[in-house]
Coordinates of C-alpha atoms in Angstrom, one line a residue:
X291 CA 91.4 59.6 -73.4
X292 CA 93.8 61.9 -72.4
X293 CA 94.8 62.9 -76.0
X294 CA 91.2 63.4 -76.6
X295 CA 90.7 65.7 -74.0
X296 CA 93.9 67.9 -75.1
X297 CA 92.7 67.8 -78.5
X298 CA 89.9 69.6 -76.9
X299 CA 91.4 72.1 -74.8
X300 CA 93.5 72.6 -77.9
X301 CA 91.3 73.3 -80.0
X302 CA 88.5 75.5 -77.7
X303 CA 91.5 77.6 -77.3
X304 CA 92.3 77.9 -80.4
X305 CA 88.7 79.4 -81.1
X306 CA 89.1 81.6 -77.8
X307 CA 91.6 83.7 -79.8
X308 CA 90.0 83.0 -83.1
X309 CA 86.9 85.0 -81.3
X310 CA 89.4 88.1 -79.3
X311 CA 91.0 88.4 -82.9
X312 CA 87.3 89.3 -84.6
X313 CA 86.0 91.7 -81.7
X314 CA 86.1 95.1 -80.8
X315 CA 85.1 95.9 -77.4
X316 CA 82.2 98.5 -77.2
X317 CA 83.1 102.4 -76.4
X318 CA 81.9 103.4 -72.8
X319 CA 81.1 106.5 -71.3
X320 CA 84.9 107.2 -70.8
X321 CA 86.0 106.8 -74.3
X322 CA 83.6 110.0 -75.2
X323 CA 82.1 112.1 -72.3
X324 CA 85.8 113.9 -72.7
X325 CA 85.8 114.7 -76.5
X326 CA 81.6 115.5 -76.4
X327 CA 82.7 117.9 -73.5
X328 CA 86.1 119.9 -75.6
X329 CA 84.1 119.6 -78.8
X330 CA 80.9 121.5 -77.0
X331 CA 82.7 124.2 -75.2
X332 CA 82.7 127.8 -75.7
X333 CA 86.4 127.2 -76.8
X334 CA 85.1 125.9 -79.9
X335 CA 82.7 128.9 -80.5
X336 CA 80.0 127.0 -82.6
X337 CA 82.4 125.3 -84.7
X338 CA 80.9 126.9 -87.9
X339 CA 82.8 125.6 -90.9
X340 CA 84.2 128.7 -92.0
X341 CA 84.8 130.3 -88.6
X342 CA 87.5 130.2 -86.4
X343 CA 86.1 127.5 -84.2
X344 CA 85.4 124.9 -86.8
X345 CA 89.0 125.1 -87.8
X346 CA 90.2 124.7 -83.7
X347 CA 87.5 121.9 -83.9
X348 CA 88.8 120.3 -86.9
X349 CA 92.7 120.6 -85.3
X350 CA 90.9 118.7 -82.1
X351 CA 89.7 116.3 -83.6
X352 CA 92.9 115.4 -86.0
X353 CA 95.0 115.1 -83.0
X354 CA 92.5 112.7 -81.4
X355 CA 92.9 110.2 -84.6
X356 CA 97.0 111.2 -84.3
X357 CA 96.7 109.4 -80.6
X358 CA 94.5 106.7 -81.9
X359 CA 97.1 106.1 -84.4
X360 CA 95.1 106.3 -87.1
X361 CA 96.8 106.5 -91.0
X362 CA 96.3 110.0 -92.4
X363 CA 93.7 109.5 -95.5
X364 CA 95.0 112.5 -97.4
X365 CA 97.8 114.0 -99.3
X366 CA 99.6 110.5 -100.1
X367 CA 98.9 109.7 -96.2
X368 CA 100.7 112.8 -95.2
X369 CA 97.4 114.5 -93.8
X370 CA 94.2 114.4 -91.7
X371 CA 92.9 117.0 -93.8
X372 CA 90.8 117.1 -96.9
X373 CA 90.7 120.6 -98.0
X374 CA 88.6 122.7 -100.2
X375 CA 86.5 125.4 -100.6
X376 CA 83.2 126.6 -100.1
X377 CA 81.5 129.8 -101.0
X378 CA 79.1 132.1 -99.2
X379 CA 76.5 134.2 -101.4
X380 CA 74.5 137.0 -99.7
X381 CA 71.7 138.9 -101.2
X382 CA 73.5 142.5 -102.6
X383 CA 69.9 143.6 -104.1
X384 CA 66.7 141.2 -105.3
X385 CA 63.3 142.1 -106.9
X386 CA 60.0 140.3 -107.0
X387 CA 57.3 141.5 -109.2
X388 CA 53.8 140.6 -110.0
X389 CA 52.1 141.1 -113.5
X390 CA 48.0 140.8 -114.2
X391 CA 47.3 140.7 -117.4
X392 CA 47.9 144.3 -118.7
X393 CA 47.1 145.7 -115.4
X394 CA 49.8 147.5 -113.4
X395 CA 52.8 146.0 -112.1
X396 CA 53.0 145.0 -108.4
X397 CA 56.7 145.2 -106.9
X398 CA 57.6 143.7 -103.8
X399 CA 59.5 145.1 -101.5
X400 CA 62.4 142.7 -100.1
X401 CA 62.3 144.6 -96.7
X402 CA 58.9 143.6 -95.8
X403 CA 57.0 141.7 -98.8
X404 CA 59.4 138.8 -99.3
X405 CA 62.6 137.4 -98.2
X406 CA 65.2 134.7 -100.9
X407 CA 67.8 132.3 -100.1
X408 CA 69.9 132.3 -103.9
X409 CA 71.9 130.4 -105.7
X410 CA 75.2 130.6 -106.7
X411 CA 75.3 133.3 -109.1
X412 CA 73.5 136.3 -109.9
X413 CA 70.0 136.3 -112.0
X414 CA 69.4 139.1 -114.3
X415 CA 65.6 140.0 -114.4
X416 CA 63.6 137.1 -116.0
X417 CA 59.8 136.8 -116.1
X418 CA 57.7 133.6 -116.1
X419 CA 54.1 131.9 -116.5
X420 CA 53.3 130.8 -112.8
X421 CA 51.9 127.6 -111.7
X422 CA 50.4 127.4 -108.0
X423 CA 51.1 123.6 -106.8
X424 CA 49.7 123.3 -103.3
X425 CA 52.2 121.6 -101.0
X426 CA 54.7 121.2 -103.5
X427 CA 54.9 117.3 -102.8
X428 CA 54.3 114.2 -104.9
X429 CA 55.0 111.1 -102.5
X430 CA 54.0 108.2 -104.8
X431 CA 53.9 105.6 -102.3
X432 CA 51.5 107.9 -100.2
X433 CA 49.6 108.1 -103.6
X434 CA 49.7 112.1 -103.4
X435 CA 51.0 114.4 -105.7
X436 CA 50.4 117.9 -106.1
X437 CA 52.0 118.2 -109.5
X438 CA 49.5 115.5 -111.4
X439 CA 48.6 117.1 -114.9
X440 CA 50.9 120.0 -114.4
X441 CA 53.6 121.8 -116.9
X442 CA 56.0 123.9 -114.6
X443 CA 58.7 123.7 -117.0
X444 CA 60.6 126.8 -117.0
X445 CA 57.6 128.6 -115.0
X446 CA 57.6 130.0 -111.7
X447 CA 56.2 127.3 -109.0
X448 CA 54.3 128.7 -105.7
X449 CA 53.1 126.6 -103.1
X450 CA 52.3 126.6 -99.1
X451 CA 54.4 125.5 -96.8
X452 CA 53.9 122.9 -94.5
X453 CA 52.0 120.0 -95.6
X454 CA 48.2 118.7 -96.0
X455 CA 46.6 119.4 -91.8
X456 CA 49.6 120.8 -90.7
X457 CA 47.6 122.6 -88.2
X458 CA 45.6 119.9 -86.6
X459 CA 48.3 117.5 -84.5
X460 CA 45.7 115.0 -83.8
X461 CA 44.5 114.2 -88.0
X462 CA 45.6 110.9 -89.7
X463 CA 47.0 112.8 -92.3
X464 CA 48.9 115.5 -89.9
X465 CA 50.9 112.1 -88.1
X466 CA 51.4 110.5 -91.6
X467 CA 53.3 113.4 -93.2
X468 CA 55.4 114.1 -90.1
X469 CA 56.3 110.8 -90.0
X470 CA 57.6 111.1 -93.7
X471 CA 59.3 114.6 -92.6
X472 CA 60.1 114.7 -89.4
X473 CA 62.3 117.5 -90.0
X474 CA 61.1 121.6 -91.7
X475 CA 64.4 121.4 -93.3
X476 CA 64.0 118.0 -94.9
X477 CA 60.6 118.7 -95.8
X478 CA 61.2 121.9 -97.8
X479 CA 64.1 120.2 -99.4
X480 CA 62.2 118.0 -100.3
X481 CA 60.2 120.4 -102.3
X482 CA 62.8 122.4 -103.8
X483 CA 64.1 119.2 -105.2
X484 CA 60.7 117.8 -106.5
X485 CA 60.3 121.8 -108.0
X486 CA 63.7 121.3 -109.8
X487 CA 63.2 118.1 -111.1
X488 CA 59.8 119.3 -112.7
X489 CA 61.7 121.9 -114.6
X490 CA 60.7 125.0 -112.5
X491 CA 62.9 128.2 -112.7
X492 CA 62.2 129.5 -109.1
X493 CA 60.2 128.2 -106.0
X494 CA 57.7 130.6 -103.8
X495 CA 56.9 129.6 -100.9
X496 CA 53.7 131.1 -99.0
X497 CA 54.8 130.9 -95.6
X498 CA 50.7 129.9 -93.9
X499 CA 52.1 131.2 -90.4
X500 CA 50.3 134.5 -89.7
X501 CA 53.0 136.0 -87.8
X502 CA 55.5 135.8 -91.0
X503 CA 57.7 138.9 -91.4
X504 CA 60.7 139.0 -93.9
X505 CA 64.3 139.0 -91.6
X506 CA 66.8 141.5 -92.9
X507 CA 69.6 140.0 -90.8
X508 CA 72.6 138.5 -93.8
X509 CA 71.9 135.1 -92.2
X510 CA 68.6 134.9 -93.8
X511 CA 69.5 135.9 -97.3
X512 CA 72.8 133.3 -97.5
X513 CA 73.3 130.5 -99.6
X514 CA 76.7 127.9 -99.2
X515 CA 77.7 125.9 -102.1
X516 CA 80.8 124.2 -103.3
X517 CA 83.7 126.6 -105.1
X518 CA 82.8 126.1 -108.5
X519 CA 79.5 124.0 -108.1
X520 CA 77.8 122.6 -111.1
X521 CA 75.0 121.5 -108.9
X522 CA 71.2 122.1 -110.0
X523 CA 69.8 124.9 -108.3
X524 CA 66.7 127.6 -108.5
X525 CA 66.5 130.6 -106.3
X526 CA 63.8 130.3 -103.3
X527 CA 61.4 133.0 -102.6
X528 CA 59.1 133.1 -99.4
X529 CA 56.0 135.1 -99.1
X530 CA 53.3 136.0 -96.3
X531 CA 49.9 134.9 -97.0
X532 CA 48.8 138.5 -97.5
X533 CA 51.2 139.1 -100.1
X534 CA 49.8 136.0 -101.3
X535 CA 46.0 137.1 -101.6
X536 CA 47.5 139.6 -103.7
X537 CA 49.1 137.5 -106.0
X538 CA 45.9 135.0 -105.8
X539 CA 43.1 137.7 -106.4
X540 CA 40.7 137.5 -109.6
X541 CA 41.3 133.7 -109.6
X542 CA 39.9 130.9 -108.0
X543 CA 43.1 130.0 -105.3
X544 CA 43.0 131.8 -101.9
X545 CA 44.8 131.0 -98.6
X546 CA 41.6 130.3 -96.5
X547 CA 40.2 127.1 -98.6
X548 CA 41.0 123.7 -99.9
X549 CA 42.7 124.5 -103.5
X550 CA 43.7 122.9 -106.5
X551 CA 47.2 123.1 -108.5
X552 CA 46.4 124.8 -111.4
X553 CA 48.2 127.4 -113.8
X554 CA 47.9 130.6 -113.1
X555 CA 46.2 132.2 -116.2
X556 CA 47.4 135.7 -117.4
X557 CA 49.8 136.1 -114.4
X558 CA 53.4 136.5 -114.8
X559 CA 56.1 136.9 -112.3
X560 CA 59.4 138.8 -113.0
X561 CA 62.7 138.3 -110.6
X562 CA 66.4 139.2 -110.5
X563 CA 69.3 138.9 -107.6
X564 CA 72.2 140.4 -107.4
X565 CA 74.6 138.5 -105.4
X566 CA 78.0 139.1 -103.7
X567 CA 79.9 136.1 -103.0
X568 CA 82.5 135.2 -100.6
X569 CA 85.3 131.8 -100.7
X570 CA 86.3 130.2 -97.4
X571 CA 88.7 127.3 -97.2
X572 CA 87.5 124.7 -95.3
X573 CA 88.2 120.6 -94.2
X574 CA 86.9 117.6 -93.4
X575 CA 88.9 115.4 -91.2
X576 CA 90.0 112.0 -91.9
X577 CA 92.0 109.1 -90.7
X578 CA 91.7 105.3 -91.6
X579 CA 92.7 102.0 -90.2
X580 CA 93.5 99.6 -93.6
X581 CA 92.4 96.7 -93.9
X582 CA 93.5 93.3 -95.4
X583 CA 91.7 94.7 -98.9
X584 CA 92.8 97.9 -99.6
X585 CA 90.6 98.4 -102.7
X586 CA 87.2 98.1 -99.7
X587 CA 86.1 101.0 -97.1
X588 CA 83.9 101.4 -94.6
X589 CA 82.9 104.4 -93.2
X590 CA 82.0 105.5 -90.2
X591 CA 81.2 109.3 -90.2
X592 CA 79.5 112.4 -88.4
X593 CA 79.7 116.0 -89.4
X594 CA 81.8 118.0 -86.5
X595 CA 80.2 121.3 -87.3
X596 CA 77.6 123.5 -85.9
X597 CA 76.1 127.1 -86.0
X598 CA 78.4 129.2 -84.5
X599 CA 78.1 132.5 -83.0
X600 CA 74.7 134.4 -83.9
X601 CA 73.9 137.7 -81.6
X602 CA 76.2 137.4 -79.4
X603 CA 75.3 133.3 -78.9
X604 CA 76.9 130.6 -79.0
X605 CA 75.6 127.8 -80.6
X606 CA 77.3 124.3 -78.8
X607 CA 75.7 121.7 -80.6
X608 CA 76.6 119.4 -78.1
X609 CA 73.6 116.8 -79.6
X610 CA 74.3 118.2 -83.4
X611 CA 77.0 117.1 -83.6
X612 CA 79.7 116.6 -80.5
X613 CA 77.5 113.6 -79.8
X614 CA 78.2 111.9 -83.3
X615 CA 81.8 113.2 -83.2
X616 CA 82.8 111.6 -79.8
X617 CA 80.8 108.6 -80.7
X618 CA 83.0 108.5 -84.0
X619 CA 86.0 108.8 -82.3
X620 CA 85.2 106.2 -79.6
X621 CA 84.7 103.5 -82.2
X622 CA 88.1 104.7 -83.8
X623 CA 90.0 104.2 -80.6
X624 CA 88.6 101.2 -79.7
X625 CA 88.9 99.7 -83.2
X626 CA 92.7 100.7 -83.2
X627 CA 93.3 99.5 -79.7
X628 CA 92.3 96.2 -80.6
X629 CA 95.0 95.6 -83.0
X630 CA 93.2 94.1 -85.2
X631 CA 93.4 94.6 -88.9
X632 CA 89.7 94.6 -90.4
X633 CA 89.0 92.8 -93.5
X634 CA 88.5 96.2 -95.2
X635 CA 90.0 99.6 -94.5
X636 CA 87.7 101.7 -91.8
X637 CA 88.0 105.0 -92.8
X638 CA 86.5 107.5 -89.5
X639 CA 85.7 110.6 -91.0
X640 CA 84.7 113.8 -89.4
X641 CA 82.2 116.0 -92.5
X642 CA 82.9 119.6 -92.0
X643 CA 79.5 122.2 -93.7
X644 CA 76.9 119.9 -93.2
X645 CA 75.1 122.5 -91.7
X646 CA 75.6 124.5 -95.1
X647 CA 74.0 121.9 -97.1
X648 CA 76.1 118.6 -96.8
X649 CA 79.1 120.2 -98.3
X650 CA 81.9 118.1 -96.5
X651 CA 80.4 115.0 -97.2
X652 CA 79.5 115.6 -101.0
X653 CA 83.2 116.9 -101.8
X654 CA 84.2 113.9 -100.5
X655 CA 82.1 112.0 -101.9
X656 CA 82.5 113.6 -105.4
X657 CA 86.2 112.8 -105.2
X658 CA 86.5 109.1 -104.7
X659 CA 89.1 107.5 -106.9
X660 CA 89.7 103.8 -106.8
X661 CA 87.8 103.4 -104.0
X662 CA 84.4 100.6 -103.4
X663 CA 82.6 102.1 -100.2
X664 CA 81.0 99.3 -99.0
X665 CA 78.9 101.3 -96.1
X666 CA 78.4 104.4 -95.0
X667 CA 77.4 104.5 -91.3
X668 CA 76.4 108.1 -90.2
X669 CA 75.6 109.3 -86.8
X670 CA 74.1 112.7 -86.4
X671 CA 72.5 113.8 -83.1
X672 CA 72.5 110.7 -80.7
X673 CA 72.3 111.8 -77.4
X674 CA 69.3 113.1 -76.5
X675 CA 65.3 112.6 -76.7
X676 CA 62.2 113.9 -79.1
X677 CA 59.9 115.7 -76.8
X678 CA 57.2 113.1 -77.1
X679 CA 59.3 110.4 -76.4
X680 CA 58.6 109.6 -72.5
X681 CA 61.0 107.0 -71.8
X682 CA 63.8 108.2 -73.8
X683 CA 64.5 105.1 -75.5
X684 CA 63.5 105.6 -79.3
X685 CA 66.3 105.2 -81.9
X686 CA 66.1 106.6 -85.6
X687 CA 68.1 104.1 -87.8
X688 CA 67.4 104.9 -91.6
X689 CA 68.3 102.8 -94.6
X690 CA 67.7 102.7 -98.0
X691 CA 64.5 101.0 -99.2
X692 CA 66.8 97.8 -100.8
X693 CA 69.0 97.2 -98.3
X694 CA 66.7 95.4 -95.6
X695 CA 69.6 93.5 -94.7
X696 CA 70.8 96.5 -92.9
X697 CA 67.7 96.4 -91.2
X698 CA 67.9 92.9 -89.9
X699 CA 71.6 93.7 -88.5
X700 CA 70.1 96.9 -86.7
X701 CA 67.4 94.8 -85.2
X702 CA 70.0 91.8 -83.9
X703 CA 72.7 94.1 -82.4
X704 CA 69.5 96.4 -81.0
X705 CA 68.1 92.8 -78.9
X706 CA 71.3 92.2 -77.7
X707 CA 71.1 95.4 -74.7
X708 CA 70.0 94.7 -71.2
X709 CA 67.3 97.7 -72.2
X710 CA 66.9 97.9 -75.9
X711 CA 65.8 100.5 -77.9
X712 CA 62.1 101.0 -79.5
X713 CA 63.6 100.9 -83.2
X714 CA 62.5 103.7 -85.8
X715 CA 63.2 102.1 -89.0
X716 CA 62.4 104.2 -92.1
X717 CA 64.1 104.4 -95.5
X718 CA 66.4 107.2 -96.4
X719 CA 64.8 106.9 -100.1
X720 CA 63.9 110.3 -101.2
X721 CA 65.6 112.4 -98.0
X722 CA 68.4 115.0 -97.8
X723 CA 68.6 115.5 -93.9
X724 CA 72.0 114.7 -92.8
X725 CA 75.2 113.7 -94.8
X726 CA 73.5 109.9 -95.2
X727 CA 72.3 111.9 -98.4
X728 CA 75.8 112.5 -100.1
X729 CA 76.6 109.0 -100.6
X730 CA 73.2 107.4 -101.4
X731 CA 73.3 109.7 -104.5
X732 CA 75.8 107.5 -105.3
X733 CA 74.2 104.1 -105.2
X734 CA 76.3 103.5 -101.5
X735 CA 74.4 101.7 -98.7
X736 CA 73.8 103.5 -96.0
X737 CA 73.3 103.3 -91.9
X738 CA 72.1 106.7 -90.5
X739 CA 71.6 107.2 -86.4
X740 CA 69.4 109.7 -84.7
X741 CA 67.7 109.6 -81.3
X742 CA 65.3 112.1 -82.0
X743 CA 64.4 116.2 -82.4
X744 CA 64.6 118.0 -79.3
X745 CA 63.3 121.8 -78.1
X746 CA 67.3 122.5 -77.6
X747 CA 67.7 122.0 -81.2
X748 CA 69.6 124.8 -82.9
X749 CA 69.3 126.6 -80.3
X750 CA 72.1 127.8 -77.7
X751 CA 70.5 125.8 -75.2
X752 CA 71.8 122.7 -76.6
X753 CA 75.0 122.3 -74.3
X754 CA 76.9 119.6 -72.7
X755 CA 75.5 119.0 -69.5
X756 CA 72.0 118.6 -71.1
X757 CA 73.6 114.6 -73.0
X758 CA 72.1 111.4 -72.0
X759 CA 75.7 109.3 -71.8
X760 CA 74.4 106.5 -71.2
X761 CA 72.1 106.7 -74.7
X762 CA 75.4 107.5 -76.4
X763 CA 76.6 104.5 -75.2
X764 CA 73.8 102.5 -76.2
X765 CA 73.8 103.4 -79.5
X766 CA 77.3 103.2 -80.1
X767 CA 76.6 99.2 -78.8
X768 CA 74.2 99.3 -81.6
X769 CA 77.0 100.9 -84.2
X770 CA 79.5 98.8 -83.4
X771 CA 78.0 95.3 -83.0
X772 CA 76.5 96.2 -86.4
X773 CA 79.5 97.1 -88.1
X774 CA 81.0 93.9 -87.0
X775 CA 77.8 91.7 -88.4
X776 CA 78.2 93.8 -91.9
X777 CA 82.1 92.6 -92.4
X778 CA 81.2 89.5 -90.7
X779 CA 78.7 88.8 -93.1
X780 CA 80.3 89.7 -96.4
X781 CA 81.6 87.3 -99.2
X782 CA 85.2 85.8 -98.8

């Protein structure tokens, strides 16, 4: 009997360690409020990617993974750094003319007629057929599509912006498409993508507010892009709806009544830009934990870069994106304090120029050699509340549409807090908005966190003392447990 019952005792505490060597304890408030505090100062001054404070940021944050003892993941393990370059292209000189039929030319003036982000070279003039398109959208699952029976292939595409009752909060079909796009900037790249893919050669928007005025100011006429980008691009164009009516009279389209895509008969548009173009080096920041297979990653991620300084503002971006920084950085201390050696390597990685289009996370992402990423987890404002949400306790967690596994760990580690989260779980399928986008162009499943679009964003109003600490922490719960279920859950 006695044998038996030190069996027992043997083997329970065997298990006890078996269970201490598998877990990582979850961060608290201590393991980030600091790093969300330094990161969201004026110190930092915005932390734009190509400004002086993303590059005091991006030494911050390397010395925090330093102290956490992380490996370097650069350089032969020499370096937090993964350098390169970006470019900034501003508007030297653009044109915008309209052509009826053999009637006079109409030119635009770019001071008060029209405004254009470019892309990342200069256009000599080049005219085009143009094809109106509505919204610009074709959502096959939502059985919409505002390019059905249309040829835009190297024409000229214009649509409104916004989307179908845009104006009217309370329609069905006003809460159905800002479910899908949540987000102005997701939604119009959205449209710029479906334009490209349909063969256009330049997008116009008709921007349907009635206070619309062209800005002069360089930040509106700036486009980022990697040094040397092959990337598919087409210049964007945005219009009033008065410059619109002129473009749209002697046909059947106006801005005041339902429409329908069509092809603008004996209408041409003509267009050049004239860019000058800038290089700035900048880095993302990386340090990884190796695991027991080398050849296996896991990433945990969140773009340390902001806006920076803009009239004399400056931008904190304490929510986008000290939150997700400190929250990264939590989970790499505690992952390392543990001593534990993960199954896979955990690579933390801090994307610089998301801000600028995803730029630090699709370099990286561009350059993977030898390397199966097994998961991308992404965490990208988490700290404070959408306006409508009264109790503060809805989570955004997006995955891709074939991956509802990723779902079902969300849920679990979600249902095990004392006050769980109302889960927002949508698929990423088809959406740019954060660096979640990078890697699921490349087939890599993905975890992306977000607690919602507040009135402080981009804004300087979004500062430090305005974070919910203990909603960080929550979420983080929510990160961690379900990074622990994902390696827990793969095959030997």
């Amino acid at each position: 009997m006695r044998l038996r019952i030190l069996i027992f005792f043997a083997l329970f505490f065997c298990k006890s360690i078996l269970v201490s060597q598998t877990t990582v304890s979850n961060p608290v408030k201590s393991d980030f409020a600091e790093a969300l505090s330094v990161l969201a100062s004026d110190y930092m001054e915005g932390r734009k990617a190509n400004q002086k404070g993303g590059y005091i940021a991006a030494t911050y944050i390397a010395s925090a993974m330093y102290s956490y003892k992380l490996k370097p993941y650069n350089k032969n393990g020499k370096s937090f750094f993964q350098e390169f370059k970006i470019q900034e292209h501003s508007v030297k000189k653009a044109t915008l003319e309209i052509k009826k039929g053999n009637a006079e030319t109409i030119s635009l003036s770019s001071e008060k007629d029209f405004e254009v982000t470019p892309i990342s070279q200069s256009i000599q003039k080049k005219e085009a057929e143009v094809v109106f398109a509505g919204y610009g959208l074709n959502i096959s699952k939502e059985n919409y599509d505002d390019y059905k029976n249309l040829n835009v292939k190297n024409k000229i595409v214009v649509i409104f912006s916004g989307f179908p009752n845009d104006n009217d909060s309370t329609s069905p079909a006003y809460k159905k498409f800002k479910n899908i796009f949540p987000e102005e900037n997701d939604l119009e790249e959205t449209k710029l993508k479906t334009a490209i893919s349909n063969g256009a050669i330049a997008l116009i928007i008709i921007d349907t507010k009635e206070n619309f005025k062209p800005e002069t100011a360089k930040e509106n006429e700036v486009f980022h892009s990697l040094e040397n980008s092959k990337s598919e691009a087409i210049p964007v164009f945005r219009i009033s709806k008065v410059t619109a009516e002129s473009l749209f009279s002697g046909t059947s389209i106006s801005t005041k009544k339902e429409f329908t895509s069509t092809l603008l008969k004996n209408v041409k548009i003509n267009f050049s830009i004239e860019l000058q173009s800038e290089t700035f080096p900048v880095q993302n920041v990386l340090g990884f934990i190796p695991g027991k297979d080398t050849t296996k990653t896991i990433i945990v991620g969140a773009h340390y870069d902001h806006l920076g300084i803009k009239n004399d503002s400056i931008y904190n971006g304490a929510d986008d994106n000290a939150s997700g920084t400190s929250g990264m950085l939590a989970l790499a201390k505690n992952w390392s304090e543990s001593k534990i050696q993960p199954k896979y390597n955990i690579l933390f990685a801090s994307w610089t120029a998301e801000e600028m289009g995803l730029l630090g996370s699709e370099y990286f992402a561009q350059n993977l050699k030898n390397q199966k990423i097994l998961l991308c987890i992404n965490m990208d404002m988490i700290s404070r509340s959408a306006s409508e949400d009264k109790t503060h306790r809805i989570l955004s967690i997006g995955t891709q549409k074939e991956t509802e596994y990723l779902k079902k760990i969300a849920s679990e580690s979600n249902a095990k807090l004392q006050n769980p989260f109302t889960l927002d779980l949508w698929e990423t399928n088809g959406h740019s908005g954060s660096d979640y986008a990078s890697f699921t162009a490349k087939g890599i499943p993905i975890m992306t966190f977000f607690s919602g679009f507040h009135d402080d964003y981009h804004t300087p109003r979004d500062i430090a003392s305005k974070v919910d600490l203990d909603k960080i922490q929550d979420v983080l719960f929510i990160v961690n447990n379900s990074l622990l279920k994902f390696i827990e859950n793969q095959p030997n």
